[in-house]
Coordinates of C-alpha atoms in Angstrom, one line a residue:
Chain A
M267 CA -19.6 -53.8 152.3
H268 CA -22.8 -52.6 151.2
T269 CA -24.6 -53.4 154.5
L270 CA -21.9 -51.9 156.5
K271 CA -22.6 -48.7 154.7
L272 CA -26.4 -49.2 154.7
R273 CA -26.3 -49.6 158.6
S274 CA -24.1 -46.7 159.0
F275 CA -26.2 -44.4 156.7
L276 CA -29.4 -45.7 158.6
I277 CA -28.1 -45.0 162.2
L278 CA -26.6 -41.5 161.2
S279 CA -30.0 -40.7 159.6
A280 CA -31.9 -41.9 162.8
C281 CA -29.5 -40.3 165.2
S282 CA -29.5 -36.8 163.1
L283 CA -33.3 -36.9 163.1
V284 CA -33.9 -37.5 166.7
L285 CA -31.4 -35.0 167.7
F286 CA -32.8 -32.3 165.2
A287 CA -36.4 -33.0 166.5
A288 CA -35.2 -32.6 170.4
V289 CA -33.2 -29.3 169.5
T290 CA -36.2 -28.0 167.4
L291 CA -38.7 -28.6 170.3
L292 CA -36.2 -27.0 172.8
S293 CA -35.5 -23.9 170.6
A294 CA -39.2 -23.3 170.2
R295 CA -40.2 -22.7 173.8
L296 CA -41.3 -19.3 174.2
P297 CA -40.8 -16.8 177.2
V298 CA -44.5 -16.0 177.3
P299 CA -47.2 -18.6 177.1
I300 CA -50.1 -17.8 174.4
S301 CA -53.4 -16.6 175.8
Q302 CA -56.9 -18.4 175.1
Q303 CA -58.0 -15.4 173.3
A304 CA -54.5 -15.2 171.1
A305 CA -54.7 -18.9 170.3
A306 CA -58.4 -18.4 169.1
G307 CA -57.0 -15.6 166.9
K308 CA -54.4 -18.0 165.4
R309 CA -57.3 -20.1 164.6
V310 CA -59.1 -17.3 162.8
W311 CA -55.9 -16.5 160.9
Q312 CA -55.6 -20.0 159.6
K313 CA -59.3 -20.3 158.7
H314 CA -59.2 -17.2 156.7
N315 CA -55.9 -18.1 155.0
C316 CA -54.3 -14.5 155.7
V317 CA -50.9 -16.1 155.0
S318 CA -51.4 -16.1 151.4
C319 CA -51.4 -12.3 151.6
H320 CA -49.5 -11.2 154.6
T321 CA -46.4 -12.6 156.3
L322 CA -45.7 -13.4 159.9
F323 CA -41.9 -13.6 160.7
G324 CA -41.6 -13.1 156.9
N325 CA -43.1 -16.1 155.8
G326 CA -46.1 -16.0 153.9
G327 CA -47.4 -14.0 150.8
Y328 CA -46.2 -10.5 149.7
V329 CA -49.5 -8.8 148.7
G330 CA -50.0 -7.3 151.9
E331 CA -47.6 -5.8 154.7
D332 CA -45.7 -8.1 157.2
L333 CA -47.9 -8.2 160.1
T334 CA -45.2 -9.4 162.8
N335 CA -44.9 -6.0 164.6
I336 CA -48.1 -4.3 163.1
V337 CA -49.6 -3.6 166.4
A338 CA -46.3 -1.2 167.2
K339 CA -47.6 0.8 164.0
V340 CA -51.4 0.6 164.5
N341 CA -53.2 0.4 167.6
P342 CA -55.4 -2.5 168.1
P343 CA -58.7 -1.0 168.3
Q344 CA -57.8 0.6 164.9
L345 CA -57.0 -2.7 163.8
V346 CA -60.3 -4.2 165.0
Q347 CA -62.1 -1.5 163.2
Y348 CA -60.2 -2.0 160.1
L349 CA -60.9 -6.0 160.0
I350 CA -64.9 -5.5 160.8
Q351 CA -65.3 -2.5 158.2
P352 CA -62.5 -3.3 155.7
P353 CA -61.4 -0.7 153.0
V354 CA -61.1 -1.1 149.5
M355 CA -57.5 -2.6 148.8
R356 CA -55.3 -0.6 146.5
P357 CA -54.9 -0.7 143.4
N358 CA -58.4 -2.4 143.1
R359 CA -61.2 0.0 142.8
Y360 CA -63.8 -2.3 144.2
R361 CA -62.2 -5.3 146.0
H362 CA -62.2 -4.8 149.6
H363 CA -59.9 -6.7 152.2
P364 CA -62.1 -9.7 153.6
A365 CA -64.5 -8.9 156.5
L366 CA -64.3 -10.6 159.8
K367 CA -66.8 -10.6 162.8
R368 CA -66.0 -8.5 165.6
T369 CA -65.1 -11.5 167.8
E370 CA -62.8 -13.0 165.1
A371 CA -61.2 -9.7 164.6
E372 CA -60.5 -9.0 168.3
N373 CA -59.2 -12.6 168.6
V374 CA -57.1 -12.0 165.6
V375 CA -55.6 -8.7 166.9
S376 CA -54.8 -10.4 170.2
Y377 CA -52.8 -13.0 168.4
L378 CA -51.0 -10.1 166.6
E379 CA -50.3 -8.8 169.9
Y380 CA -48.8 -12.1 171.2
V381 CA -46.7 -12.5 167.9
H382 CA -45.3 -9.0 168.4
T383 CA -44.0 -10.3 172.0
I384 CA -41.8 -13.1 170.4
P385 CA -38.1 -12.4 170.2
T386 CA -37.1 -12.4 166.1
L387 CA -33.3 -11.6 166.8
G388 CA -33.5 -8.1 165.1
W389 CA -35.8 -9.1 162.4
P390 CA -37.3 -7.1 160.5
P391 CA -34.4 -4.8 160.1
Q392 CA -34.9 -1.0 160.7
P393 CA -34.8 1.3 157.7
Q394 CA -31.8 3.8 157.7
K395 CA -32.6 7.4 158.4
A396 CA -31.0 10.3 156.8
G397 CA -28.3 11.6 159.1
D398 CA -27.8 7.9 160.8
E399 CA -24.1 7.0 161.7
P400 CA -23.0 4.4 159.1
Chain B
M86 CA -28.6 -58.7 142.2
K87 CA -28.5 -60.6 138.9
L88 CA -28.2 -57.3 137.1
F89 CA -25.3 -56.2 139.3
R90 CA -23.5 -59.3 138.3
A91 CA -24.4 -59.1 134.3
F92 CA -23.0 -55.4 134.9
S93 CA -20.0 -56.0 137.0
S94 CA -18.7 -59.1 134.8
Q95 CA -18.7 -56.7 131.6
A96 CA -17.5 -53.6 133.4
S97 CA -13.6 -53.4 132.9
G98 CA -12.9 -49.9 131.3
R99 CA -13.4 -46.8 132.7
H100 CA -17.1 -45.2 132.1
R101 CA -17.5 -48.2 129.9
V102 CA -20.8 -48.9 128.2
L103 CA -22.8 -51.9 128.9
A104 CA -24.8 -53.7 126.5
R105 CA -28.3 -53.7 128.0
P106 CA -29.7 -56.6 129.7
P107 CA -33.4 -57.5 128.7
Q108 CA -35.6 -55.7 131.1
R109 CA -38.6 -57.4 132.6
V110 CA -41.9 -55.5 133.3
F111 CA -43.3 -55.9 136.7
L112 CA -46.8 -55.3 137.9
V113 CA -45.9 -52.6 140.0
Q114 CA -44.1 -50.7 137.2
M115 CA -47.6 -50.8 135.3
I116 CA -49.2 -49.6 138.4
S117 CA -46.5 -46.7 138.6
R118 CA -47.7 -45.2 135.6
R119 CA -50.8 -44.4 137.1
Y120 CA -49.0 -42.3 139.5
C121 CA -47.0 -40.5 136.8
L122 CA -50.0 -40.0 134.6
A123 CA -51.8 -38.2 137.9
A124 CA -48.7 -36.2 138.6
V125 CA -48.3 -34.8 135.1
T126 CA -52.1 -34.0 134.9
L127 CA -51.7 -31.9 138.0
F128 CA -48.6 -30.4 136.8
A129 CA -50.6 -29.1 133.7
V130 CA -53.4 -27.8 136.1
Q131 CA -50.8 -26.1 138.3
S132 CA -49.3 -24.0 135.2
M133 CA -53.2 -22.7 134.7
V134 CA -53.7 -21.9 138.5
A135 CA -50.3 -20.4 138.7
L136 CA -50.9 -18.1 135.7
A137 CA -54.3 -17.1 137.1
G138 CA -52.8 -16.1 140.4
A139 CA -50.1 -14.0 138.7
L140 CA -52.4 -12.3 136.6
D141 CA -54.5 -11.2 139.7
L142 CA -51.6 -9.6 141.2
V143 CA -51.3 -7.3 138.2
I144 CA -54.9 -6.8 137.0
P145 CA -56.8 -5.0 139.6
D146 CA -60.3 -6.3 140.3
L147 CA -59.7 -9.4 138.1
P148 CA -62.9 -11.4 138.4
S149 CA -62.3 -15.0 139.8
P150 CA -64.7 -17.8 141.3
I151 CA -61.8 -18.6 143.7
P152 CA -60.3 -15.7 145.9
F153 CA -56.8 -14.8 145.8
E154 CA -55.7 -16.1 149.2
F155 CA -57.4 -19.5 148.1
G156 CA -56.0 -19.7 144.7
R157 CA -52.7 -19.2 145.9
A158 CA -53.1 -22.1 148.8
I159 CA -54.1 -24.1 145.8
H160 CA -50.9 -23.2 143.9
L161 CA -48.5 -24.2 146.8
G162 CA -50.6 -27.4 147.4
F163 CA -50.1 -28.2 143.8
A164 CA -46.4 -27.7 144.3
V165 CA -46.1 -30.1 147.0
L166 CA -48.3 -32.7 145.9
W167 CA -48.0 -33.5 142.2
P168 CA -44.2 -34.0 142.9
L169 CA -45.1 -36.4 145.7
I170 CA -47.6 -38.4 143.5
G171 CA -44.8 -38.6 140.7
T172 CA -42.3 -39.6 143.1
M173 CA -44.2 -42.4 144.6
G174 CA -44.4 -43.8 141.0
M175 CA -41.0 -43.2 140.4
V176 CA -39.9 -44.9 143.5
Y177 CA -42.0 -48.0 142.9
Y178 CA -41.1 -48.3 139.3
F179 CA -37.2 -48.0 139.7
T180 CA -37.1 -50.0 143.0
A181 CA -38.4 -52.8 140.9
A182 CA -36.1 -52.2 138.0
E183 CA -33.1 -51.6 140.5
L184 CA -33.9 -55.2 142.2
N185 CA -35.0 -56.8 139.1
R186 CA -38.2 -58.5 141.0
E187 CA -41.4 -57.5 142.0
V188 CA -42.3 -55.5 145.1
F189 CA -43.8 -56.9 148.1
S190 CA -47.3 -56.2 147.3
P191 CA -48.6 -54.6 143.9
R192 CA -52.0 -54.6 145.2
L193 CA -50.9 -52.1 148.2
A194 CA -49.5 -50.0 145.5
R195 CA -52.8 -50.0 143.9
W196 CA -54.7 -49.2 147.1
Q197 CA -52.2 -46.4 147.9
F198 CA -52.6 -44.6 144.5
G199 CA -56.3 -44.4 145.3
I200 CA -55.7 -43.1 148.6
V201 CA -53.1 -40.7 147.8
L202 CA -55.2 -39.4 144.7
T203 CA -58.2 -38.9 146.7
F204 CA -56.8 -36.9 149.6
A205 CA -54.9 -34.9 147.3
L206 CA -57.7 -34.1 145.2
S207 CA -60.0 -33.4 148.4
V208 CA -57.2 -30.8 149.4
Y209 CA -57.8 -28.8 146.2
L210 CA -61.6 -29.3 146.4
S211 CA -61.8 -28.0 150.0
L212 CA -59.5 -25.1 149.2
S213 CA -61.8 -24.1 145.9
L214 CA -64.8 -24.1 148.6
R215 CA -62.6 -21.6 150.8
I216 CA -62.1 -24.4 153.4
G217 CA -58.4 -24.7 154.5
N218 CA -56.2 -24.6 157.5
G219 CA -53.8 -21.6 156.6
R220 CA -50.4 -23.2 157.1
E221 CA -48.4 -21.9 153.8
Y222 CA -47.8 -25.0 151.7
L223 CA -50.0 -27.2 153.8
E224 CA -53.2 -25.0 153.4
G225 CA -55.5 -28.1 153.3
M226 CA -57.3 -29.5 156.4
P227 CA -55.1 -31.4 158.9
L228 CA -57.2 -34.7 158.2
L229 CA -56.6 -34.7 154.6
Y230 CA -52.9 -34.6 155.5
L231 CA -53.5 -37.6 157.5
G232 CA -54.8 -39.5 154.7
I233 CA -51.8 -38.5 152.4
G234 CA -49.7 -39.7 155.4
L235 CA -51.5 -43.2 155.1
A236 CA -50.5 -43.4 151.7
L237 CA -47.1 -42.8 152.3
L238 CA -47.3 -45.3 155.1
L239 CA -48.5 -48.0 152.6
A240 CA -45.3 -46.9 150.4
A241 CA -43.1 -47.1 153.3
Y242 CA -44.3 -50.6 154.4
N243 CA -44.4 -52.2 150.9
L244 CA -40.8 -50.7 150.1
V245 CA -39.4 -52.0 153.4
R246 CA -40.9 -55.3 153.1
T247 CA -39.9 -55.4 149.5
L248 CA -35.9 -54.8 150.4
W249 CA -36.5 -57.2 153.7
A250 CA -37.2 -60.1 151.5
D251 CA -33.7 -60.2 149.8
K252 CA -32.0 -58.2 152.7
H253 CA -28.6 -59.5 151.6
H254 CA -29.2 -57.9 148.3
I255 CA -30.1 -54.5 149.0
T256 CA -28.7 -52.1 146.4
P257 CA -27.7 -48.3 147.6
A258 CA -30.2 -46.7 145.3
A259 CA -33.0 -48.9 146.4
A260 CA -32.2 -48.4 150.0
I261 CA -32.1 -44.4 149.6
M262 CA -35.2 -44.2 147.7
T263 CA -37.0 -46.2 150.6
V264 CA -35.2 -44.3 153.3
G265 CA -36.7 -41.2 151.4
V266 CA -40.2 -42.3 151.4
L267 CA -40.0 -42.9 155.1
F268 CA -38.4 -39.5 155.7
L269 CA -41.5 -38.1 153.6
L270 CA -43.8 -39.9 156.1
I271 CA -42.0 -39.0 159.3
L272 CA -41.9 -35.6 158.3
L273 CA -45.3 -34.8 157.3
L274 CA -47.2 -36.4 160.3
P275 CA -46.2 -33.6 162.7
N276 CA -47.9 -31.2 160.3
A277 CA -51.2 -33.0 160.8
L278 CA -51.3 -31.5 164.4
H279 CA -52.6 -28.2 165.4
Y280 CA -50.1 -25.8 167.3
N281 CA -50.9 -22.9 169.4
N282 CA -47.3 -21.9 169.5
P283 CA -46.6 -20.0 166.2
T284 CA -42.9 -20.5 166.5
L285 CA -43.4 -24.5 166.6
D286 CA -45.9 -24.2 164.0
E287 CA -43.6 -22.4 161.6
A288 CA -40.9 -24.8 162.5
A289 CA -43.0 -28.0 162.0
K290 CA -44.0 -26.4 158.5
F291 CA -40.4 -26.2 157.4
W292 CA -40.3 -29.9 158.0
V293 CA -42.2 -30.2 155.1
V294 CA -41.3 -27.2 153.0
H295 CA -37.7 -27.6 153.2
L296 CA -37.0 -31.2 154.4
W297 CA -39.2 -32.8 151.7
E298 CA -37.5 -30.6 149.2
E299 CA -33.8 -30.7 150.4
M300 CA -33.5 -34.0 152.0
A301 CA -36.3 -36.6 151.2
F302 CA -36.9 -35.7 147.8
E303 CA -33.1 -35.6 147.4
L304 CA -32.8 -39.0 148.5
T305 CA -35.3 -40.5 146.1
T306 CA -34.3 -38.4 143.2
A307 CA -30.5 -39.3 143.7
G308 CA -31.8 -43.1 143.6
F309 CA -33.8 -42.3 140.7
I310 CA -30.7 -40.8 138.7
A311 CA -28.5 -43.6 139.9
T312 CA -30.9 -46.3 138.7
F313 CA -31.6 -44.6 135.4
F314 CA -28.3 -44.7 134.2
I315 CA -27.8 -48.2 135.5
V316 CA -30.9 -49.7 134.2
S317 CA -30.6 -47.7 130.9
G318 CA -27.1 -49.3 130.3
L319 CA -25.9 -45.7 130.3
A320 CA -23.2 -46.1 132.9
V321 CA -21.3 -48.6 135.3
R322 CA -23.1 -49.6 138.5
E323 CA -19.8 -49.3 140.2
Q324 CA -19.2 -45.9 139.0
V325 CA -22.6 -44.4 139.7
E326 CA -22.9 -46.3 143.2
K327 CA -19.5 -45.5 144.5
W328 CA -20.7 -42.6 146.8
L329 CA -24.3 -43.1 146.7
Y330 CA -24.4 -43.7 150.8
L331 CA -22.2 -40.8 151.5
E332 CA -24.2 -38.4 149.3
A333 CA -27.4 -39.8 150.9
G334 CA -25.9 -39.4 154.7
L335 CA -24.6 -35.7 153.9
A336 CA -28.0 -35.1 152.1
V337 CA -29.7 -36.2 155.5
S338 CA -27.6 -34.7 158.0
G339 CA -26.8 -31.5 156.0
G340 CA -30.7 -31.2 155.1
L341 CA -31.7 -31.6 158.5
Y342 CA -29.5 -28.7 160.3
S343 CA -29.5 -26.5 157.5
T344 CA -33.4 -26.3 158.1
G345 CA -31.8 -23.6 160.7
H346 CA -31.9 -21.2 157.8
H347 CA -35.5 -20.8 157.6
Y348 CA -35.9 -20.9 161.5
F349 CA -33.5 -17.6 161.7
W350 CA -36.3 -15.2 162.7
I351 CA -39.2 -17.2 163.8
G352 CA -38.5 -17.0 167.3
V353 CA -35.8 -19.5 168.1
P354 CA -32.2 -18.8 169.9
S355 CA -29.4 -17.1 167.8
L356 CA -27.7 -20.7 167.7
W357 CA -29.6 -21.3 164.6
L358 CA -28.2 -18.5 163.1
L359 CA -24.7 -20.0 163.2
L360 CA -26.0 -23.6 162.5
G361 CA -28.1 -22.7 159.8
T362 CA -25.4 -20.8 157.9
L363 CA -22.7 -23.4 158.4
I364 CA -24.6 -26.4 157.8
S365 CA -26.3 -24.9 154.5
L366 CA -22.6 -24.9 153.1
L367 CA -22.5 -28.5 153.8
E368 CA -25.6 -28.9 151.6
V369 CA -23.7 -28.2 148.4
V370 CA -21.6 -31.2 148.8
P371 CA -24.3 -33.6 148.1
V372 CA -25.3 -31.4 145.2
A373 CA -21.7 -31.7 143.9
M374 CA -21.9 -35.4 144.1
L375 CA -25.1 -35.3 142.3
V376 CA -23.7 -33.5 139.7
Q377 CA -20.7 -35.6 139.2
M378 CA -22.5 -38.6 139.2
T379 CA -24.9 -37.3 136.2
Y380 CA -21.7 -36.3 134.5
V381 CA -20.5 -39.8 134.8
G382 CA -23.8 -40.9 133.4
F383 CA -23.7 -38.2 130.6
K384 CA -20.0 -39.1 129.8
S385 CA -20.8 -42.6 129.1
S386 CA -24.2 -41.8 127.3
K387 CA -22.0 -39.6 124.9
L388 CA -19.8 -42.6 124.4
S389 CA -22.6 -44.8 123.8
S390 CA -23.8 -43.1 120.9
K391 CA -20.8 -44.5 118.9
T392 CA -21.7 -48.0 120.1
G393 CA -25.4 -47.9 119.3
I394 CA -27.4 -46.4 122.0
K395 CA -29.3 -43.7 120.4
S396 CA -32.7 -43.7 122.2
K397 CA -34.3 -40.3 122.0
R398 CA -36.6 -41.3 124.7
E399 CA -33.4 -41.6 126.9
K400 CA -32.0 -38.4 125.4
L401 CA -35.2 -36.5 126.3
T402 CA -35.0 -37.7 129.9
L403 CA -31.4 -36.8 129.9
W404 CA -32.5 -33.3 129.1
L405 CA -34.9 -33.0 131.8
I406 CA -32.3 -34.3 134.3
L407 CA -29.8 -31.9 133.2
S408 CA -32.3 -28.9 133.6
S409 CA -32.8 -30.1 137.0
L410 CA -29.1 -29.9 137.4
I411 CA -28.7 -26.3 136.4
Y412 CA -31.3 -25.3 139.0
H413 CA -29.7 -27.7 141.7
V414 CA -26.6 -25.4 141.3
L415 CA -27.6 -22.1 140.4
G416 CA -31.1 -21.9 142.0
A417 CA -30.9 -24.1 145.1
S418 CA -27.0 -23.7 146.0
V419 CA -25.8 -20.6 144.7
L420 CA -29.0 -18.2 145.1
G421 CA -29.7 -20.1 148.3
L422 CA -26.4 -19.7 149.6
M423 CA -26.3 -15.9 149.1
I424 CA -29.7 -15.4 150.7
T425 CA -28.7 -17.5 153.7
I426 CA -26.0 -15.4 154.8
P427 CA -27.8 -13.9 158.0
W428 CA -26.9 -10.3 157.3
V429 CA -28.1 -10.6 153.8
N430 CA -31.0 -12.8 154.9
L431 CA -32.1 -10.1 157.6
Y432 CA -32.8 -7.6 154.5
V433 CA -34.0 -10.2 151.8
H434 CA -36.2 -12.3 154.0
G435 CA -40.0 -11.5 153.3
T436 CA -39.5 -10.2 149.9
Y437 CA -39.8 -11.5 146.4
T438 CA -36.3 -12.6 146.3
T439 CA -37.6 -15.6 148.6
S440 CA -40.4 -16.6 146.0
A441 CA -37.7 -16.3 143.0
H442 CA -35.6 -18.8 145.2
A443 CA -38.7 -21.0 145.8
H444 CA -39.6 -21.2 142.5
L445 CA -36.1 -22.0 141.1
A446 CA -35.4 -24.4 143.6
L447 CA -38.9 -26.2 144.1
F448 CA -39.7 -26.8 140.6
G449 CA -36.2 -26.3 139.1
S450 CA -34.2 -28.9 141.2
M451 CA -36.9 -31.5 142.0
G452 CA -40.0 -30.7 139.5
F453 CA -37.6 -31.3 136.3
L454 CA -36.4 -34.5 137.7
V455 CA -40.0 -36.2 138.8
L456 CA -41.1 -35.0 135.3
A457 CA -37.9 -36.7 134.0
A458 CA -38.9 -39.8 135.7
C459 CA -42.6 -39.6 134.9
Y460 CA -41.6 -39.2 131.1
Y461 CA -39.3 -42.2 131.1
I462 CA -41.9 -44.4 132.8
L463 CA -45.0 -43.5 130.7
S464 CA -43.1 -43.8 127.6
W465 CA -41.7 -47.3 128.2
G466 CA -41.8 -49.4 125.4
S467 CA -42.0 -46.7 122.8
E468 CA -39.6 -44.1 120.9
P469 CA -40.5 -40.7 120.0
T470 CA -40.8 -39.9 116.5
A471 CA -38.1 -37.2 115.2
K472 CA -40.8 -34.8 115.3
G473 CA -42.0 -35.8 118.8
Y474 CA -38.4 -35.6 119.9
K475 CA -37.9 -32.1 118.7
A476 CA -41.2 -30.9 120.1
G477 CA -40.1 -32.7 123.5
V478 CA -36.7 -30.7 123.4
L479 CA -38.8 -27.5 122.6
A480 CA -41.0 -28.1 125.4
V481 CA -37.7 -28.4 127.9
L482 CA -36.4 -25.2 126.3
L483 CA -39.6 -23.4 126.9
L484 CA -39.7 -24.6 130.4
N485 CA -36.6 -23.4 131.1
I486 CA -36.8 -20.1 129.7
G487 CA -40.1 -19.5 131.2
L488 CA -38.7 -20.6 134.6
I489 CA -35.4 -18.5 134.3
G490 CA -37.8 -15.5 133.4
M491 CA -40.0 -15.9 136.3
G492 CA -37.1 -16.3 138.5
T493 CA -35.3 -13.2 137.3
A494 CA -38.5 -11.1 137.4
L495 CA -39.3 -12.1 140.9
L496 CA -35.3 -11.8 141.8
V497 CA -35.3 -8.1 140.7
A498 CA -38.7 -7.4 142.3
G499 CA -37.0 -8.4 145.4
F500 CA -34.1 -6.6 145.1
V501 CA -36.0 -3.5 144.5
Q502 CA -38.4 -4.4 147.3
T503 CA -35.5 -4.9 149.7
Y504 CA -33.8 -1.7 148.7
L505 CA -36.8 0.7 148.7
W506 CA -38.8 -1.1 151.5
R507 CA -36.2 -2.5 154.0
I508 CA -33.2 0.0 153.5
L509 CA -34.8 3.0 152.6
G510 CA -37.9 2.6 154.6
Q511 CA -40.6 3.6 151.9
D512 CA -44.3 2.6 152.6
F513 CA -45.0 -1.0 151.8
M514 CA -47.9 -0.1 149.5
Q515 CA -45.9 2.6 147.8
V516 CA -42.9 0.0 147.1
R517 CA -45.6 -2.6 145.8
F518 CA -46.5 -0.3 142.9
H519 CA -43.0 0.1 141.9
L520 CA -42.9 -3.7 141.6
T521 CA -45.9 -4.2 139.0
P522 CA -43.5 -4.2 135.8
Y523 CA -41.7 -6.9 137.2
L524 CA -44.7 -8.8 138.2
L525 CA -46.0 -8.2 134.7
A526 CA -42.9 -9.8 133.4
R527 CA -43.3 -12.7 135.7
V528 CA -46.5 -13.4 134.0
L529 CA -45.2 -13.1 130.6
A530 CA -42.4 -15.6 131.5
G531 CA -45.1 -17.8 133.2
G532 CA -47.1 -18.0 129.9
V533 CA -43.6 -19.0 128.4
F534 CA -43.5 -21.6 130.9
A535 CA -47.2 -22.9 130.4
L536 CA -46.7 -23.2 127.0
G537 CA -43.8 -25.6 127.6
D538 CA -45.8 -27.4 130.3
F539 CA -48.6 -28.0 127.9
L540 CA -46.2 -29.1 124.9
L541 CA -44.4 -31.6 127.3
I542 CA -47.5 -33.1 128.6
W543 CA -48.9 -33.6 125.3
Q544 CA -45.8 -35.4 124.4
I545 CA -45.9 -37.4 127.5
Y546 CA -49.7 -38.3 127.0
T547 CA -49.2 -39.2 123.5
A548 CA -46.2 -41.7 124.6
W549 CA -48.6 -43.0 127.5
W550 CA -51.5 -43.5 125.0
R551 CA -49.2 -45.2 122.6
T552 CA -47.8 -47.9 125.2
R553 CA -51.1 -48.1 127.4
K554 CA -52.1 -51.6 125.9
Q555 CA -48.7 -53.2 126.3
N556 CA -48.1 -51.5 130.0
S557 CA -51.5 -52.6 131.3
P558 CA -51.8 -54.9 134.1
S559 CA -53.9 -57.1 132.0
S560 CA -51.6 -57.3 129.3
G561 CA -50.1 -60.7 130.6
H562 CA -46.8 -59.7 131.6

């Protein structure tokens, strides 16, 4: 009886895993392929551990703002400038945002532009404005 | 199986408590103590790293040799790797106890320990030197995760060969612990690769962040609890084993597809909203079964006090197991389900609410169980003194108070953040200043947690030191 139960458990586990992996791979295909510059930007993002302070798709740290749609709020040249000559991070008085080289900054911003094109099913939600229909 | 027969012949009444069979000590069980000692040591360091990081968030310009972005990475690295190392020791120890025989190769277990410790320490060292790969919870360089994968491969091979050596007498607990280790390996390997596609990268990350926690570790800890009750003589084998494969099957299928609740907003089709929500409901079933299994053990152990089993060591282990179950129910299941509802998740995702859930579910559910196993293993052959037992209980209470305090502070911070930032649309940084009191409360609760951590680790070290000679591989067992 135990052997039968064990076999059933193993078959169920193996089938579930294979199906799950296949559905995940199919689901993760994106409408627009990533450019070389954006891919290089992703490596810069990872190298500097940006995810410790910022979120992408809401995943990451909460010290800084979510950057999934940052390019819709701040234009890319301004972002590049921010990263090359970073300001002091509030509420600190001396500590600056980590600085990047120009190429690195341009690549990261290209990556953030790419992330902005990924459809996220309506996340993040748009805040309510006074006078909006309920 | 001798153990099984011994139990079966004596099992006649409901929840009847059995006389304990004499327990043999196997070489791998002595080796497993090294894993547990390393795990609890890393857990002690974890408290200090976490406290430093929490302080950094509330004290501007706090000087630190390691910048926050790498300090947090070390904290998250510890959160994943100390339970892994403890789990390896736990699985070896309880597989030998469950099967009542030696594992296939104790030497392999010894090598595996050296490998996993080397690569885990390399993750921390490289992050301290600001060398990392920037994937949350997996911030170490991919090569180092390959090394940890190698250790898991050795563990999986060793355990499969152990079961295979007497394949007609495989017990459910030993089987699900082995499958748990196999899953740890399979789910880690895709994370040693680099992905250009950010959606696929996020999805693969959750194969460790979610699936290790809510599936693979669920299997290993269910096997541990079952074996603990059985080999300690606290409960009848049939009662504990009755639904173990069903529980494991639900943990696997439920765990896999409920990963969908982490996929909601990462760029996958809306199918995952439905799949992630519905299957997350299914995840509650194995938790309920785990609670039921523990209840059976508790009921039996309560009865046992009348018949002579009054081991303070086992009682302290039970305190830790019970703590875990509280967070299984409240932190992982209730809070987890509440924030999984898509129209709730839409607003709370990406706020401190997630952080509250992570603390309660990650340490609360799984950390306590790994600590329970480590304490049990490292204190084998000794009993705590009355004072030591009281100190152990106090440590467990402090850990609970600290964890609930941290969870509550982060939860309130998350709700405030959701309301002001997500709903009212206030500026992110402006909202962040409003969160300072809650983050300060988190530091205080973290301090209480760290106190409990150090007190418990002290008790564990004391027990280990007292028993180190009789449990040393050269002691002639």
